[in-house]
mmCIF file with all atom_site columns, C-alpha atoms in Angstrom:
data_model
loop_
_atom_site.group_PDB
_atom_site.id
_atom_site.type_symbol
_atom_site.label_atom_id
_atom_site.label_alt_id
_atom_site.label_comp_id
_atom_site.label_asym_id
_atom_site.label_entity_id
_atom_site.label_seq_id
_atom_site.pdbx_PDB_ins_code
_atom_site.Cartn_x
_atom_site.Cartn_y
_atom_site.Cartn_z
_atom_site.occupancy
_atom_site.B_iso_or_equiv
_atom_site.pdbx_formal_charge
_atom_site.auth_seq_id
_atom_site.auth_comp_id
_atom_site.auth_asym_id
_atom_site.auth_atom_id
_atom_site.pdbx_PDB_model_num
ATOM 1  C CA . UNK H 1 1  ? 27.913 41.240 51.205 1.00 89.00 ? 1  UNK H CA 1
ATOM 2  C CA . UNK H 1 2  ? 29.962 41.858 48.076 1.00 90.00 ? 2  UNK H CA 1
ATOM 3  C CA . UNK H 1 3  ? 30.529 39.165 45.508 1.00 87.00 ? 3  UNK H CA 1
ATOM 4  C CA . UNK H 1 4  ? 32.578 39.173 42.372 1.00 90.00 ? 4  UNK H CA 1
ATOM 5  C CA . UNK H 1 5  ? 31.605 36.913 39.519 1.00 87.00 ? 5  UNK H CA 1
ATOM 6  C CA . UNK H 1 6  ? 31.028 36.464 35.880 1.00 83.00 ? 6  UNK H CA 1
ATOM 7  C CA . UNK H 1 7  ? 27.849 35.434 34.101 1.00 79.00 ? 7  UNK H CA 1
ATOM 8  C CA . UNK H 1 8  ? 28.208 33.577 30.844 1.00 84.00 ? 8  UNK H CA 1
ATOM 9  C CA . UNK H 1 9  ? 26.123 31.635 28.370 1.00 86.00 ? 9  UNK H CA 1
ATOM 10 C CA . UNK H 1 10 ? 27.318 28.126 27.510 1.00 86.00 ? 10 UNK H CA 1
ATOM 11 C CA . UNK H 1 11 ? 28.371 28.021 23.872 1.00 89.00 ? 11 UNK H CA 1
ATOM 12 C CA . UNK H 1 12 ? 26.139 25.010 23.202 1.00 90.00 ? 12 UNK H CA 1
ATOM 13 C CA . UNK H 1 13 ? 23.120 27.257 23.935 1.00 92.00 ? 13 UNK H CA 1
ATOM 14 C CA . UNK H 1 14 ? 24.233 30.207 21.801 1.00 95.00 ? 14 UNK H CA 1
ATOM 15 C CA . UNK H 1 15 ? 23.653 30.325 18.029 1.00 97.00 ? 15 UNK H CA 1
ATOM 16 C CA . UNK H 1 16 ? 24.759 32.810 15.363 1.00 97.00 ? 16 UNK H CA 1
ATOM 17 C CA . UNK H 1 17 ? 21.996 32.882 12.733 1.00 97.00 ? 17 UNK H CA 1
ATOM 18 C CA . UNK H 1 18 ? 23.354 33.302 9.193  1.00 96.00 ? 18 UNK H CA 1
ATOM 19 C CA . UNK H 1 19 ? 21.689 33.431 5.777  1.00 95.00 ? 19 UNK H CA 1
ATOM 20 C CA . UNK H 1 20 ? 22.229 30.415 3.525  1.00 91.00 ? 20 UNK H CA 1
ATOM 21 C CA . UNK H 1 21 ? 23.293 32.607 0.584  1.00 92.00 ? 21 UNK H CA 1
ATOM 22 C CA . UNK H 1 22 ? 24.609 36.112 -0.006 1.00 94.00 ? 22 UNK H CA 1
ATOM 23 C CA . UNK H 1 23 ? 21.983 38.676 -0.920 1.00 95.00 ? 23 UNK H CA 1
ATOM 24 C CA . UNK H 1 24 ? 19.964 41.673 0.226  1.00 96.00 ? 24 UNK H CA 1
ATOM 25 C CA . UNK H 1 25 ? 17.814 41.746 3.366  1.00 97.00 ? 25 UNK H CA 1
ATOM 26 C CA . UNK H 1 26 ? 14.213 42.414 2.276  1.00 98.00 ? 26 UNK H CA 1
ATOM 27 C CA . UNK H 1 27 ? 12.521 41.883 5.648  1.00 98.00 ? 27 UNK H CA 1
ATOM 28 C CA . UNK H 1 28 ? 13.865 41.822 9.218  1.00 98.00 ? 28 UNK H CA 1
ATOM 29 C CA . UNK H 1 29 ? 11.848 41.010 12.320 1.00 97.00 ? 29 UNK H CA 1
ATOM 30 C CA . UNK H 1 30 ? 12.484 41.019 16.033 1.00 96.00 ? 30 UNK H CA 1
ATOM 31 C CA . UNK H 1 31 ? 14.352 43.241 18.431 1.00 97.00 ? 31 UNK H CA 1
ATOM 32 C CA . UNK H 1 32 ? 17.020 42.535 21.000 1.00 97.00 ? 32 UNK H CA 1
ATOM 33 C CA . UNK H 1 33 ? 15.360 40.904 24.005 1.00 96.00 ? 33 UNK H CA 1
ATOM 34 C CA . UNK H 1 34 ? 12.486 39.340 22.036 1.00 98.00 ? 34 UNK H CA 1
ATOM 35 C CA . UNK H 1 35 ? 11.706 35.685 22.621 1.00 97.00 ? 35 UNK H CA 1
ATOM 36 C CA . UNK H 1 36 ? 11.669 33.547 19.479 1.00 98.00 ? 36 UNK H CA 1
ATOM 37 C CA . UNK H 1 37 ? 10.526 30.007 18.778 1.00 98.00 ? 37 UNK H CA 1
ATOM 38 C CA . UNK H 1 38 ? 12.481 27.418 16.832 1.00 97.00 ? 38 UNK H CA 1
ATOM 39 C CA . UNK H 1 39 ? 11.544 27.753 13.151 1.00 98.00 ? 39 UNK H CA 1
ATOM 40 C CA . UNK H 1 40 ? 10.201 31.301 13.537 1.00 98.00 ? 40 UNK H CA 1
ATOM 41 C CA . UNK H 1 41 ? 10.967 33.549 10.566 1.00 98.00 ? 41 UNK H CA 1
ATOM 42 C CA . UNK H 1 42 ? 13.426 36.274 11.505 1.00 98.00 ? 42 UNK H CA 1
ATOM 43 C CA . UNK H 1 43 ? 14.317 37.684 8.100  1.00 98.00 ? 43 UNK H CA 1
ATOM 44 C CA . UNK H 1 44 ? 13.856 37.304 4.377  1.00 97.00 ? 44 UNK H CA 1
ATOM 45 C CA . UNK H 1 45 ? 16.849 37.618 2.057  1.00 97.00 ? 45 UNK H CA 1
ATOM 46 C CA . UNK H 1 46 ? 16.804 37.962 -1.728 1.00 96.00 ? 46 UNK H CA 1
ATOM 47 C CA . UNK H 1 47 ? 19.650 35.903 -3.152 1.00 94.00 ? 47 UNK H CA 1
ATOM 48 C CA . UNK H 1 48 ? 22.252 37.737 -5.251 1.00 90.00 ? 48 UNK H CA 1
ATOM 49 C CA . UNK H 1 49 ? 22.619 34.984 -7.831 1.00 88.00 ? 49 UNK H CA 1
ATOM 50 C CA . UNK H 1 50 ? 19.062 33.686 -8.179 1.00 88.00 ? 50 UNK H CA 1
ATOM 51 C CA . UNK H 1 51 ? 17.040 36.749 -7.106 1.00 89.00 ? 51 UNK H CA 1
ATOM 52 C CA . UNK H 1 52 ? 14.729 34.333 -5.325 1.00 95.00 ? 52 UNK H CA 1
ATOM 53 C CA . UNK H 1 53 ? 13.818 35.025 -1.712 1.00 96.00 ? 53 UNK H CA 1
ATOM 54 C CA . UNK H 1 54 ? 14.483 32.703 1.170  1.00 96.00 ? 54 UNK H CA 1
ATOM 55 C CA . UNK H 1 55 ? 13.691 32.788 4.862  1.00 97.00 ? 55 UNK H CA 1
ATOM 56 C CA . UNK H 1 56 ? 16.156 33.033 7.703  1.00 97.00 ? 56 UNK H CA 1
ATOM 57 C CA . UNK H 1 57 ? 14.653 31.194 10.683 1.00 98.00 ? 57 UNK H CA 1
ATOM 58 C CA . UNK H 1 58 ? 15.552 30.735 14.337 1.00 98.00 ? 58 UNK H CA 1
ATOM 59 C CA . UNK H 1 59 ? 17.348 27.384 14.696 1.00 97.00 ? 59 UNK H CA 1
ATOM 60 C CA . UNK H 1 60 ? 16.533 27.213 18.428 1.00 97.00 ? 60 UNK H CA 1
ATOM 61 C CA . UNK H 1 61 ? 13.991 28.721 20.787 1.00 97.00 ? 61 UNK H CA 1
ATOM 62 C CA . UNK H 1 62 ? 15.438 31.482 22.911 1.00 96.00 ? 62 UNK H CA 1
ATOM 63 C CA . UNK H 1 63 ? 16.045 35.204 23.226 1.00 97.00 ? 63 UNK H CA 1
ATOM 64 C CA . UNK H 1 64 ? 17.523 37.555 20.616 1.00 98.00 ? 64 UNK H CA 1
ATOM 65 C CA . UNK H 1 65 ? 20.784 38.857 22.058 1.00 96.00 ? 65 UNK H CA 1
ATOM 66 C CA . UNK H 1 66 ? 21.957 40.646 18.908 1.00 97.00 ? 66 UNK H CA 1
ATOM 67 C CA . UNK H 1 67 ? 20.382 41.833 15.674 1.00 98.00 ? 67 UNK H CA 1
ATOM 68 C CA . UNK H 1 68 ? 22.479 42.943 12.719 1.00 97.00 ? 68 UNK H CA 1
ATOM 69 C CA . UNK H 1 69 ? 19.793 42.478 10.047 1.00 97.00 ? 69 UNK H CA 1
ATOM 70 C CA . UNK H 1 70 ? 18.921 45.776 8.344  1.00 97.00 ? 70 UNK H CA 1
ATOM 71 C CA . UNK H 1 71 ? 16.386 45.985 5.516  1.00 98.00 ? 71 UNK H CA 1
ATOM 72 C CA . UNK H 1 72 ? 18.171 46.886 2.268  1.00 97.00 ? 72 UNK H CA 1
ATOM 73 C CA . UNK H 1 73 ? 21.609 45.843 3.491  1.00 97.00 ? 73 UNK H CA 1
ATOM 74 C CA . UNK H 1 74 ? 23.756 43.461 1.462  1.00 96.00 ? 74 UNK H CA 1
ATOM 75 C CA . UNK H 1 75 ? 24.806 40.392 3.441  1.00 96.00 ? 75 UNK H CA 1
ATOM 76 C CA . UNK H 1 76 ? 27.223 37.553 2.821  1.00 91.00 ? 76 UNK H CA 1
ATOM 77 C CA . UNK H 1 77 ? 26.587 33.941 3.670  1.00 79.00 ? 77 UNK H CA 1
ATOM 78 C CA . UNK H 1 78 ? 29.034 34.112 6.580  1.00 88.00 ? 78 UNK H CA 1
ATOM 79 C CA . UNK H 1 79 ? 27.621 37.192 8.338  1.00 89.00 ? 79 UNK H CA 1
ATOM 80 C CA . UNK H 1 80 ? 25.551 36.602 11.448 1.00 96.00 ? 80 UNK H CA 1
ATOM 81 C CA . UNK H 1 81 ? 22.241 38.454 11.175 1.00 98.00 ? 81 UNK H CA 1
ATOM 82 C CA . UNK H 1 82 ? 21.086 37.491 14.675 1.00 98.00 ? 82 UNK H CA 1
ATOM 83 C CA . UNK H 1 83 ? 22.386 35.853 17.817 1.00 97.00 ? 83 UNK H CA 1
ATOM 84 C CA . UNK H 1 84 ? 19.916 33.642 19.696 1.00 98.00 ? 84 UNK H CA 1
ATOM 85 C CA . UNK H 1 85 ? 20.524 32.188 23.152 1.00 97.00 ? 85 UNK H CA 1
ATOM 86 C CA . UNK H 1 86 ? 18.570 29.564 25.058 1.00 96.00 ? 86 UNK H CA 1
ATOM 87 C CA . UNK H 1 87 ? 18.313 31.103 28.538 1.00 91.00 ? 87 UNK H CA 1
ATOM 88 C CA . UNK H 1 88 ? 15.794 28.584 29.856 1.00 88.00 ? 88 UNK H CA 1
ATOM 89 C CA . UNK H 1 89 ? 18.080 27.096 32.510 1.00 78.00 ? 89 UNK H CA 1
#
């Protein structure tokens, strides 16, 4: 039996995780395929303007599908550092 199909993730269960401010990634956790809980710290970014550090947390529980966070890399407020998907259903 041969079947042709396409598997997709509903967009309401897929989240691009972005830092609140531009800065430099000082800590990055998690690997593609890791399960994360809502509120779990994924990265720490040092803000360019204030030099204070702030956490980047998972907004939903799910699985890391993509990780772009690299320690020492400069990031803007619009860049997605991670992609998290809720694959529970």
